[in-house]
């Protein structure tokens, strides 16, 4: 049985191919060797983080000239010339922004890290940047540095502070060409800088991106993750240079895979969850509705139940869930986001043990739920998160033949009887589920199952 389970786990891991560049090319992934050292440990244990997409664009709530489907791409999708966008930035004044509140909401939701947009594709720095005046302190009515306030608050409340940086796209800089698969000027600013061939990426990197990365790593205390996006035409060599700079300034800082082709400490999946388990660290980032930046017209909210299930599904495959919030132009979280975060936090307060510090399931995906695992002192704790409670009161775990040392429900500590049957284990459950979203049965078995 053990061999079969290990074989399955290995097979599932093989699915983790393809070097992420946010555009789905199938190149073999080469993860930085050092990712296996202590730098990654907190990340592997954390499982759940908050993504925050917030900028000048948030003011519009997705609406521009009667169109309501914009968000963080506003400048590009609404075809706003840079001068007009810069002027629009001046009215950005999120007076209700409260770093303590934001971090408390994330903490109560059970999130262990926050990744906030320090600069999105619009090139507008949401912090006090000395490199470019296109920033929130110099270029908006707000004149405060929200990243500084958030970094300090994260430190106080014990969350990791992490920054998103759009690397290969910058609609403010005249030297930022883009392209993909022969598609020249793919998402470049051609309104203000129409001559793509005159753009020299290295000039933009030296003048803006690298100095800004240095600022973030110098002025905001420890940065948990440098979360790069859309490296576009950045070469492996150029990406490596940025990696080297980060390693020098903050060796503990984790770098995601979008710093350049086949670079970084872990792989990112955007708006999707992989089919099977993956042994290397990875993360799925996802919106709660359809937009990253605030869009007041978007009511396509995932339910709290779906979001909890996503978190468990991701943990059962060895990944992290980076769940997005798009605060308003005033600096508050949408009500619908807060409701969902509250439910997730409440679920995690009871069942967090089944998520934090766990690793991927040794079993094939169940139809009724998911499994996570911790190997401890030669024994294995299995957490069976049951989404669909069995009507006959029995849950069959195929292949599980190890001796059961203990078995109980996390919701109420009620002991669960088990019995061996037909090459597996039967869990005898009460008639009704103790939790309507997902109920967790914790089963301690003798011996180690699966690989770490
Ligand atoms: O920051 C978020 C996105 O803005 C960024 N990555 C995440 C984390 C991103 N940049 N590019 N892409 C994602 C891929 C392309 C998205 C598009 Fe669209 C969807 C292009 C066209 C449809 C939405 C609508 C954005 C522009 C128009």
Short mmCIF file of C-alpha atoms and ligand atoms in Angstrom, two decimals, residues 51 53 72-73 77 120-121 164 169 187 227 229-230 258 270 285 292, ligand 1:
data_model
loop_
_atom_site.label_atom_id
_atom_site.label_comp_id
_atom_site.label_asym_id
_atom_site.label_seq_id
_atom_site.Cartn_x
_atom_site.Cartn_y
_atom_site.Cartn_z
CA UNK A 51 -3.12 39.79 -2.19
CA UNK A 53 -4.51 45.30 -5.65
CA UNK A 72 -6.16 47.82 -12.40
CA UNK A 73 -5.55 48.04 -16.16
CA UNK A 77 -8.08 49.55 -21.24
CA UNK A 120 1.32 47.87 -11.06
CA UNK A 121 1.52 48.13 -14.86
CA UNK A 164 4.12 42.99 -5.78
CA UNK A 169 5.29 46.42 -18.02
CA UNK A 187 0.40 45.57 -23.90
CA UNK A 227 6.29 39.13 -5.96
CA UNK A 229 4.56 40.05 -12.38
CA UNK A 230 4.69 39.95 -16.19
CA UNK A 258 7.92 35.91 -12.45
CA UNK A 270 -2.90 32.74 -11.70
CA UNK A 285 -3.35 33.59 -6.63
CA UNK A 292 -8.12 42.23 -9.12
O1 LIG B 1 -2.08 41.91 -11.22
C1 LIG B 1 -2.99 41.01 -11.78
C2 LIG B 1 -3.18 41.28 -13.25
O2 LIG B 1 -3.41 42.63 -13.54
C3 LIG B 1 -1.86 40.81 -13.81
N1 LIG B 1 -1.49 39.71 -12.95
C4 LIG B 1 -2.42 39.63 -11.86
C5 LIG B 1 -1.78 39.12 -10.58
C6 LIG B 1 -1.95 40.43 -15.21
N2 LIG B 1 -1.31 41.05 -16.18
N3 LIG B 1 -1.55 40.45 -17.30
N4 LIG B 1 -2.35 39.47 -17.06
C7 LIG B 1 -2.62 39.41 -15.75
C8 LIG B 1 -2.81 38.57 -18.07
C9 LIG B 1 -3.80 39.20 -18.99
C10 LIG B 1 -5.09 39.55 -18.58
C11 LIG B 1 -6.12 40.00 -19.49
FE1 LIG B 1 -7.36 41.54 -19.60
C12 LIG B 1 -7.43 39.54 -19.36
C13 LIG B 1 -5.98 40.67 -20.71
C14 LIG B 1 -7.24 40.68 -21.34
C15 LIG B 1 -8.14 39.95 -20.51
C16 LIG B 1 -8.27 42.33 -17.95
C17 LIG B 1 -8.98 42.71 -19.04
C18 LIG B 1 -7.01 42.86 -18.10
C19 LIG B 1 -7.02 43.52 -19.32
C20 LIG B 1 -8.22 43.41 -19.89
#
